[in-house]
Amino acid sequence: MLKLKVWSDFACFTRPENKVERVSYDVMTPSAARGVLEAIFWKPEFQWQVREIHVLKEVRRHSILRNEVNTLASAKAAQKWAKDGGGFDAEDDRAQRNALILRDVAYVICADIVLRPHTTDPLAKYTEMFQRRVEKGQAFHQPYLGTREFTAFFSPPEATDTPANVVRQLGGEYAERAGELDLGPMLFDLRFEEVRKGRVKYRAHGEGGPRWVQGNAQPVFFDAKLRHGGVLHVPAELYAPTGGGGA
Amino acid sequence: MILKELVAYADRLEREGKALPFMYAPQSIKWLVDIRQDGTFRSVTSTYAESNSKKKTAKVFNAPNVVRGVDIKPKILADKAEFVFGLGDGNQERLARQREAFLQLVRDCAAQTGRDDVRAVATWLSGLDPQAFHAEHLAKYDDYTSADQFAFMVDGNVLIHLPEVQAFWAKVCTPTEEDAFVAQSLISGDTGPTMSIEPVKIKGIFGGQTAGMNYISANASAFESYGLRSSAIAPVTFDEARKYATAMNTLLADWNTSLSVGGVTYAFWTSEGGIPPVGPVLRDPEAVEQTVKRGRLASITAPPKAVQADPAEFRDALQSIFEPPGVKISNEAAFFSLGMTPSGSRIAVRTHLKSTVGATTQRLAQYFARQDMAPMTEEHVGKLYGLYVLIGAMYRDPKKEKTEADTDALVRFALAGGPLPHSFLQRLAARNRAEKAVTRPRAALTKMVLLSRAKEFQMDEHKDLTHLDDSYPSAAYHLGRLLAVLDDIQHAVMRANTTLVDRFYGSMSTTPYAVMGRLIQGSQAHLQKLRKENKFRHDEKQDLLQSVMVKLQPRDVPQRPLTIKEQALFSLGFYHQKAALAEQMRERQKAAHDRKLQQASSDPTTPEGDKDHD
């Protein structure tokens, strides 16, 4: 299992039910962890499967008010601006939104590289590439924790990086005695299904190389539980038959 | 997590028979139309009555509820005049359609329930001339408007209360599964049809829309993703959505399970047992104060001011308030708190908290014990402050400020502990400078912030900063005391229009090195005058000044502006010294009063004595 330590001053792993006036999950979601890993290293030949997330620091929530915009940036809109000779004026599209985010966070992500069927090279090639990149601090793009404003820093974990007792902090002594804290349903990832006239267009990777397809994306949730002080275990069966793990 | 717990609470209400019928909500219904069993009209009566505040209000009924957009959606047997009679100032064609839709719904209800009383209403409505009805029965009332709600009675029975009508309405409101978005619900984890729009609006958020607000909504493209629109961004089944909104409405409608202060609205609930009235206790802790005082008076003979605040004492007081006769609170039950503010038609979550009832009681006890502060007057003895007073102490006019963040921080501190923000100290110091005074709530809050960050500020845990402490190891604290003593000396000599504190609190509390020498020099003239007028008082004040000055070695007085922690300690030193002087004065006055009474009782020839004899 590969391990990566990430940390940041702020993080926001947005709950879907509070997506506008954001509220963060207390712990990093598997899909956010996958996003960090893919920012550092990804190839169409494999898929990241997050196994565990260790919470290294106590959960600190922080409420902020931010200026956001109402319109989604899209290539189509940009083409229209170019054609009209104008651009996007954020002032006209402004909205102030409250966000309940996390402060001063650090995690260790434990994940596996799982090769796709069309891969011909051995697993060791990719794991070693990943480890070299982490040691050098290389990334395809700067990783972030939840939203792009919250830049993440990364390094190989050290022996002293052990989980903080978040189970007690969030669940009190009863949870600590039980050795487990139920965080409720947490977003696992988006599951993509290829459908004609689907809602989204995405790039699928397979034996014949990458191709653009249409399909639907459905959010998948799992019962998140913290154990061993502050370790979130991601059930392996979530990666089973229908894929999962994002596009 | 929050929604899951709210759904669990709604299930609990249903199990205990306290839940409202499906898609019912408390609503003001102003008019009751009474129909005979044969479908003829009997009367129309107003439910409008004077309330305690002498303001006229319509009676509140648990009535059918629906979220309406531009589409025409009537409510069964209780709706506005626009729907019931097609009366109103709007588009006549639309009014006719609204009336027709209402009538059709009543006919369907009569057919499906088979009830004669519902059929009687349908019969009467079918043959009604709305304009003539209005002219004859409604026009004479000045307070009638077409937005008023009407409900129907037959033979004294209000029809919306009938179980058959409620069952029919539940069936009408349940969406068909054909067009629904099928996905995994984020509350239960089950896959099935999900809601397209929240079926019940949440009401009771301070500053929010009176018609109600949404918890889950996405009305702009920036909030949508992966092609999922509107509420599909967070798939929840229709029934779960109804349950969490109903549970929230139940909590917010009850004074004991909600709190609205400083722009933030809170809801409190538990996983089992009674819900402790945390909101009222935080809003106005008078009950806690009285219980603590009663406890103290029963157990001790010394005056309350001599007793140090003990969290256990407050915990016992809270438990006696939390468990009135007939209510069983489980200390091991989970305790939930949710703080919300409005944002347009949407709810913004400011804070959410999960703890146990027992742990929350402990924290609250600690919070109240931390408020203990030396009294400046008799009324201050044992006085506790509500949230609004504490927050308001940091502002000139809290009504004109955005106090949400501060309120939230203080509520979090009261319920979960942890540190209070640094910004509190800055605001408190600024208010002290602006008002040139340290009020008791400000002193109490300053102490609370310092002790909540004891480790960071290197505070001595054995010194709780409640009363004057001669040996406190901080020059800033004694500088505050010095200003109070110098002011007292000036006051003993003259009644100045602008006192020493008025002129020097600001500079002394920030840059004492620059003004301290000047102030001490000035006080010598006051002492000289006092020595000539009243030797006893001069010696007393001289001793007091000396006792402060011995704590202020020149090397201890910083030659730089005081840090925010030092400014806080300065204000506490100033307050404590003032409070000690005030107490001394009270004791002196009491002694003088006692002497006078003694003299009067021992000498019957004095006028007072004569009066008593009369």
CSV table of N, CA and C in Angstrom, one decimal, chain A residues 15-26 34 61-63 65 68-72 95-100 169-172 174 181-186 189-190 192 199-200 216-223, chain B residues 1-4 181-189 215-229 232-236 331-332 341 343-344 346-356 402 408 412:
chain,number,residue,atom,x,y,z
A,15,ARG,N,-20.0,18.9,1.7
A,15,ARG,CA,-21.1,18.0,1.7
A,15,ARG,C,-22.1,18.3,0.6
A,16,PRO,N,-22.6,17.3,-0.1
A,16,PRO,CA,-23.5,17.7,-1.3
A,16,PRO,C,-24.7,18.4,-0.8
A,17,GLU,N,-25.2,18.1,0.4
A,17,GLU,CA,-26.5,18.8,0.8
A,17,GLU,C,-26.2,20.2,1.2
A,18,ASN,N,-25.0,20.6,1.4
A,18,ASN,CA,-24.6,22.0,1.7
A,18,ASN,C,-23.6,22.5,0.7
A,19,LYS,N,-24.0,22.4,-0.6
A,19,LYS,CA,-23.1,22.7,-1.6
A,19,LYS,C,-23.0,24.2,-2.0
A,20,VAL,N,-24.1,24.9,-1.7
A,20,VAL,CA,-24.1,26.3,-2.0
A,20,VAL,C,-23.5,27.1,-0.8
A,21,GLU,N,-24.1,27.0,0.3
A,21,GLU,CA,-23.5,27.6,1.5
A,21,GLU,C,-22.8,26.4,2.1
A,22,ARG,N,-21.5,26.4,1.8
A,22,ARG,CA,-20.8,25.1,2.0
A,22,ARG,C,-20.6,24.7,3.4
A,23,VAL,N,-20.7,23.4,3.7
A,23,VAL,CA,-20.3,22.8,5.0
A,23,VAL,C,-19.4,21.6,4.6
A,24,SER,N,-18.2,21.6,5.3
A,24,SER,CA,-17.3,20.5,5.0
A,24,SER,C,-17.6,19.3,5.8
A,25,TYR,N,-17.3,18.1,5.2
A,25,TYR,CA,-17.2,16.9,6.1
A,25,TYR,C,-16.1,17.1,7.1
A,26,ASP,N,-16.1,16.4,8.2
A,26,ASP,CA,-15.1,16.6,9.2
A,26,ASP,C,-13.8,15.9,8.8
A,34,ARG,N,-8.4,10.8,-3.8
A,34,ARG,CA,-8.0,10.4,-5.1
A,34,ARG,C,-7.6,11.6,-6.0
A,61,ARG,N,-13.1,23.5,13.0
A,61,ARG,CA,-14.0,24.1,12.0
A,61,ARG,C,-13.8,25.6,12.1
A,62,HIS,N,-14.1,26.2,10.9
A,62,HIS,CA,-13.9,27.7,10.8
A,62,HIS,C,-14.9,28.2,9.8
A,63,SER,N,-15.6,29.3,10.2
A,63,SER,CA,-16.6,29.8,9.3
A,63,SER,C,-16.1,31.1,8.6
A,65,LEU,N,-16.7,33.9,5.1
A,65,LEU,CA,-17.6,34.5,4.1
A,65,LEU,C,-16.7,34.8,2.8
A,68,GLU,N,-18.1,34.6,-4.3
A,68,GLU,CA,-18.1,33.6,-5.3
A,68,GLU,C,-18.9,34.1,-6.5
A,69,VAL,N,-19.0,33.4,-7.6
A,69,VAL,CA,-19.8,33.7,-8.7
A,69,VAL,C,-20.9,32.7,-8.9
A,70,ASN,N,-21.9,33.1,-9.6
A,70,ASN,CA,-23.1,32.3,-9.8
A,70,ASN,C,-23.0,31.4,-11.0
A,71,THR,N,-22.2,31.8,-12.0
A,71,THR,CA,-22.2,31.0,-13.3
A,71,THR,C,-21.0,30.1,-13.4
A,72,LEU,N,-21.3,29.0,-13.9
A,72,LEU,CA,-20.2,28.0,-14.1
A,72,LEU,C,-19.4,28.4,-15.3
A,95,ALA,N,-21.7,36.7,-5.8
A,95,ALA,CA,-22.6,36.2,-4.7
A,95,ALA,C,-21.7,36.0,-3.5
A,96,GLN,N,-22.2,36.4,-2.3
A,96,GLN,CA,-21.4,36.1,-1.1
A,96,GLN,C,-21.9,34.9,-0.4
A,97,ARG,N,-21.0,34.0,-0.1
A,97,ARG,CA,-21.4,32.7,0.4
A,97,ARG,C,-20.7,32.4,1.7
A,98,ASN,N,-21.4,31.8,2.6
A,98,ASN,CA,-20.8,31.4,3.8
A,98,ASN,C,-20.2,30.0,3.6
A,99,ALA,N,-19.1,29.7,4.3
A,99,ALA,CA,-18.6,28.3,4.2
A,99,ALA,C,-18.0,27.9,5.6
A,100,LEU,N,-18.4,26.7,6.0
A,100,LEU,CA,-17.9,26.2,7.2
A,100,LEU,C,-16.8,25.2,6.9
A,169,GLN,N,-12.6,13.2,20.2
A,169,GLN,CA,-12.9,14.7,20.0
A,169,GLN,C,-14.3,14.8,19.5
A,170,LEU,N,-14.7,14.0,18.5
A,170,LEU,CA,-16.0,14.2,17.8
A,170,LEU,C,-17.1,13.4,18.5
A,171,GLY,N,-16.7,12.3,19.1
A,171,GLY,CA,-17.8,11.5,19.6
A,171,GLY,C,-17.8,11.3,21.1
A,172,GLY,N,-16.8,11.9,21.8
A,172,GLY,CA,-16.8,11.9,23.3
A,172,GLY,C,-16.3,10.5,23.8
A,174,TYR,N,-17.9,8.0,25.0
A,174,TYR,CA,-18.7,6.8,24.6
A,174,TYR,C,-18.2,6.2,23.3
A,181,LEU,N,-16.4,5.7,15.6
A,181,LEU,CA,-17.3,6.9,15.5
A,181,LEU,C,-18.0,6.9,14.2
A,182,ASP,N,-19.3,6.9,14.2
A,182,ASP,CA,-20.1,6.9,13.0
A,182,ASP,C,-20.2,8.3,12.4
A,183,LEU,N,-19.7,8.5,11.2
A,183,LEU,CA,-19.7,9.9,10.6
A,183,LEU,C,-21.0,10.0,9.8
A,184,GLY,N,-21.7,9.0,9.6
A,184,GLY,CA,-22.9,9.0,8.7
A,184,GLY,C,-22.5,8.8,7.3
A,185,PRO,N,-23.5,8.9,6.4
A,185,PRO,CA,-23.2,8.7,4.9
A,185,PRO,C,-22.2,9.7,4.4
A,186,MET,N,-21.2,9.3,3.7
A,186,MET,CA,-20.2,10.2,3.2
A,186,MET,C,-20.1,10.0,1.7
A,189,ASP,N,-17.7,8.7,-4.2
A,189,ASP,CA,-17.2,9.2,-5.5
A,189,ASP,C,-18.4,9.3,-6.4
A,190,LEU,N,-18.1,9.8,-7.6
A,190,LEU,CA,-19.1,9.8,-8.7
A,190,LEU,C,-18.9,8.5,-9.5
A,192,PHE,N,-19.6,6.7,-13.0
A,192,PHE,CA,-20.0,7.1,-14.3
A,192,PHE,C,-20.5,5.9,-15.1
A,199,ARG,N,-26.1,13.0,-19.4
A,199,ARG,CA,-26.1,14.4,-18.9
A,199,ARG,C,-24.7,15.0,-19.0
A,200,VAL,N,-23.6,14.1,-19.0
A,200,VAL,CA,-22.3,14.7,-19.1
A,200,VAL,C,-21.5,14.0,-20.2
A,216,ASN,N,-23.9,9.3,-17.7
A,216,ASN,CA,-24.5,9.9,-16.5
A,216,ASN,C,-23.5,9.7,-15.3
A,217,ALA,N,-23.5,10.7,-14.4
A,217,ALA,CA,-22.7,10.5,-13.2
A,217,ALA,C,-23.6,10.5,-12.0
A,218,GLN,N,-23.4,9.5,-11.2
A,218,GLN,CA,-24.3,9.4,-10.0
A,218,GLN,C,-23.4,9.4,-8.7
A,219,PRO,N,-23.8,10.2,-7.8
A,219,PRO,CA,-23.0,10.2,-6.5
A,219,PRO,C,-23.2,8.9,-5.7
A,220,VAL,N,-22.2,8.4,-5.2
A,220,VAL,CA,-22.3,7.1,-4.4
A,220,VAL,C,-21.8,7.4,-3.0
A,221,PHE,N,-22.6,7.0,-2.0
A,221,PHE,CA,-22.3,7.3,-0.6
A,221,PHE,C,-22.0,6.0,0.1
A,222,PHE,N,-21.2,6.1,1.2
A,222,PHE,CA,-20.9,4.9,2.0
A,222,PHE,C,-21.0,5.3,3.5
A,223,ASP,N,-21.2,4.4,4.3
A,223,ASP,CA,-21.3,4.7,5.8
A,223,ASP,C,-19.9,4.9,6.3
B,1,MET,N,-24.9,13.9,8.1
B,1,MET,CA,-25.0,13.5,9.5
B,1,MET,C,-26.1,14.3,10.2
B,2,ILE,N,-26.1,15.6,9.9
B,2,ILE,CA,-27.1,16.5,10.5
B,2,ILE,C,-28.5,16.0,10.1
B,3,LEU,N,-28.6,15.9,8.8
B,3,LEU,CA,-29.9,15.5,8.2
B,3,LEU,C,-30.4,14.1,8.7
B,4,LYS,N,-29.4,13.2,8.8
B,4,LYS,CA,-29.7,11.9,9.3
B,4,LYS,C,-30.3,11.9,10.7
B,181,PHE,N,-35.8,11.3,-10.2
B,181,PHE,CA,-34.4,10.9,-10.4
B,181,PHE,C,-34.1,9.8,-9.5
B,182,VAL,N,-33.7,8.7,-10.0
B,182,VAL,CA,-33.3,7.5,-9.1
B,182,VAL,C,-31.9,7.6,-8.8
B,183,ALA,N,-31.6,7.6,-7.5
B,183,ALA,CA,-30.2,7.7,-7.0
B,183,ALA,C,-30.1,7.2,-5.6
B,184,GLN,N,-28.9,7.1,-5.1
B,184,GLN,CA,-28.7,6.7,-3.7
B,184,GLN,C,-28.9,7.9,-2.8
B,185,SER,N,-29.7,7.7,-1.8
B,185,SER,CA,-30.0,8.8,-0.9
B,185,SER,C,-28.8,9.1,0.0
B,186,LEU,N,-28.5,10.3,0.2
B,186,LEU,CA,-27.3,10.6,1.1
B,186,LEU,C,-27.7,10.5,2.6
B,187,ILE,N,-29.0,10.3,2.9
B,187,ILE,CA,-29.3,10.2,4.3
B,187,ILE,C,-29.4,8.7,4.7
B,188,SER,N,-30.1,7.9,4.0
B,188,SER,CA,-30.3,6.5,4.3
B,188,SER,C,-29.3,5.6,3.6
B,189,GLY,N,-28.8,6.0,2.5
B,189,GLY,CA,-28.0,5.2,1.6
B,189,GLY,C,-28.7,4.3,0.7
B,215,TYR,N,-33.2,23.9,2.7
B,215,TYR,CA,-31.9,23.5,3.2
B,215,TYR,C,-31.1,23.0,2.1
B,216,ILE,N,-31.7,22.2,1.2
B,216,ILE,CA,-30.9,21.7,0.0
B,216,ILE,C,-31.5,22.5,-1.2
B,217,SER,N,-30.7,23.2,-1.9
B,217,SER,CA,-31.2,23.8,-3.2
B,217,SER,C,-30.0,24.3,-4.0
B,218,ALA,N,-30.1,24.3,-5.3
B,218,ALA,CA,-29.1,24.8,-6.2
B,218,ALA,C,-29.8,25.5,-7.3
B,219,ASN,N,-29.7,26.8,-7.3
B,219,ASN,CA,-30.5,27.5,-8.3
B,219,ASN,C,-29.6,28.2,-9.4
B,220,ALA,N,-28.3,27.9,-9.3
B,220,ALA,CA,-27.5,28.6,-10.3
B,220,ALA,C,-26.4,27.5,-10.8
B,221,SER,N,-26.0,27.7,-12.0
B,221,SER,CA,-25.1,26.7,-12.6
B,221,SER,C,-23.8,26.4,-11.8
B,222,ALA,N,-23.3,27.4,-11.1
B,222,ALA,CA,-22.1,27.2,-10.4
B,222,ALA,C,-22.2,26.2,-9.3
B,223,PHE,N,-23.5,25.9,-8.8
B,223,PHE,CA,-23.7,25.0,-7.7
B,223,PHE,C,-24.0,23.6,-8.3
B,224,GLU,N,-24.2,23.5,-9.6
B,224,GLU,CA,-24.5,22.2,-10.1
B,224,GLU,C,-23.3,21.5,-10.7
B,225,SER,N,-23.3,20.2,-10.7
B,225,SER,CA,-22.1,19.6,-11.3
B,225,SER,C,-22.5,18.2,-11.8
B,226,TYR,N,-21.6,17.7,-12.7
B,226,TYR,CA,-21.8,16.4,-13.3
B,226,TYR,C,-23.2,16.3,-13.9
B,227,GLY,N,-23.7,17.4,-14.4
B,227,GLY,CA,-25.0,17.4,-15.1
B,227,GLY,C,-26.2,17.2,-14.1
B,228,LEU,N,-26.0,17.2,-12.8
B,228,LEU,CA,-27.0,17.0,-11.9
B,228,LEU,C,-27.6,18.4,-11.5
B,229,ARG,N,-28.9,18.5,-11.7
B,229,ARG,CA,-29.5,19.8,-11.5
B,229,ARG,C,-30.3,19.9,-10.2
B,232,ALA,N,-31.1,17.4,-7.2
B,232,ALA,CA,-30.4,16.2,-7.6
B,232,ALA,C,-28.9,16.2,-7.2
B,233,ILE,N,-28.4,17.4,-6.9
B,233,ILE,CA,-26.9,17.5,-6.5
B,233,ILE,C,-26.8,16.7,-5.1
B,234,ALA,N,-27.8,16.7,-4.4
B,234,ALA,CA,-27.8,16.0,-3.1
B,234,ALA,C,-29.0,15.1,-3.0
B,235,PRO,N,-29.0,13.9,-3.6
B,235,PRO,CA,-30.2,13.1,-3.7
B,235,PRO,C,-30.7,12.6,-2.3
B,236,VAL,N,-32.0,12.9,-2.1
B,236,VAL,CA,-32.6,12.6,-0.8
B,236,VAL,C,-34.1,12.2,-1.2
B,331,ASN,N,-28.5,11.6,30.5
B,331,ASN,CA,-27.2,12.2,30.4
B,331,ASN,C,-26.3,11.5,29.3
B,332,GLU,N,-26.6,10.3,29.0
B,332,GLU,CA,-25.8,9.6,28.0
B,332,GLU,C,-26.3,9.8,26.6
B,341,THR,N,-27.9,30.6,9.7
B,341,THR,CA,-28.3,32.0,9.3
B,341,THR,C,-29.0,32.0,8.0
B,343,SER,N,-29.6,33.0,4.0
B,343,SER,CA,-28.9,33.5,2.9
B,343,SER,C,-29.9,33.5,1.7
B,344,GLY,N,-30.5,34.6,1.5
B,344,GLY,CA,-31.6,34.6,0.5
B,344,GLY,C,-32.7,33.6,1.0
B,346,ARG,N,-32.2,30.5,1.3
B,346,ARG,CA,-31.5,29.3,1.6
B,346,ARG,C,-30.9,29.4,3.0
B,347,ILE,N,-30.8,28.3,3.7
B,347,ILE,CA,-30.2,28.2,5.0
B,347,ILE,C,-28.7,28.0,4.9
B,348,ALA,N,-27.9,28.8,5.7
B,348,ALA,CA,-26.5,28.6,5.7
B,348,ALA,C,-26.2,28.0,7.1
B,349,VAL,N,-25.5,26.9,7.1
B,349,VAL,CA,-25.1,26.3,8.4
B,349,VAL,C,-23.9,27.0,9.0
B,350,ARG,N,-24.0,27.6,10.1
B,350,ARG,CA,-22.8,28.3,10.7
B,350,ARG,C,-22.0,27.3,11.6
B,351,THR,N,-22.8,26.5,12.3
B,351,THR,CA,-22.1,25.6,13.2
B,351,THR,C,-22.9,24.3,13.4
B,352,HIS,N,-22.3,23.2,13.6
B,352,HIS,CA,-23.0,22.0,14.0
B,352,HIS,C,-22.2,21.2,15.1
B,353,LEU,N,-22.9,20.7,16.0
B,353,LEU,CA,-22.2,20.1,17.1
B,353,LEU,C,-22.8,18.8,17.6
B,354,LYS,N,-22.0,17.8,17.9
B,354,LYS,CA,-22.6,16.6,18.5
B,354,LYS,C,-21.8,16.3,19.8
B,355,SER,N,-22.6,16.1,20.8
B,355,SER,CA,-22.0,15.8,22.1
B,355,SER,C,-22.9,14.9,22.9
B,356,THR,N,-22.8,14.8,24.2
B,356,THR,CA,-23.8,14.1,25.0
B,356,THR,C,-24.4,15.1,25.9
B,402,LYS,N,-22.8,43.3,12.5
B,402,LYS,CA,-22.9,41.9,12.1
B,402,LYS,C,-22.3,41.1,13.2
B,408,ASP,N,-21.7,33.0,17.3
B,408,ASP,CA,-21.5,31.6,17.1
B,408,ASP,C,-20.3,31.1,17.9
B,412,ARG,N,-20.6,28.2,20.8
B,412,ARG,CA,-19.7,27.0,20.7
B,412,ARG,C,-18.9,26.8,22.0
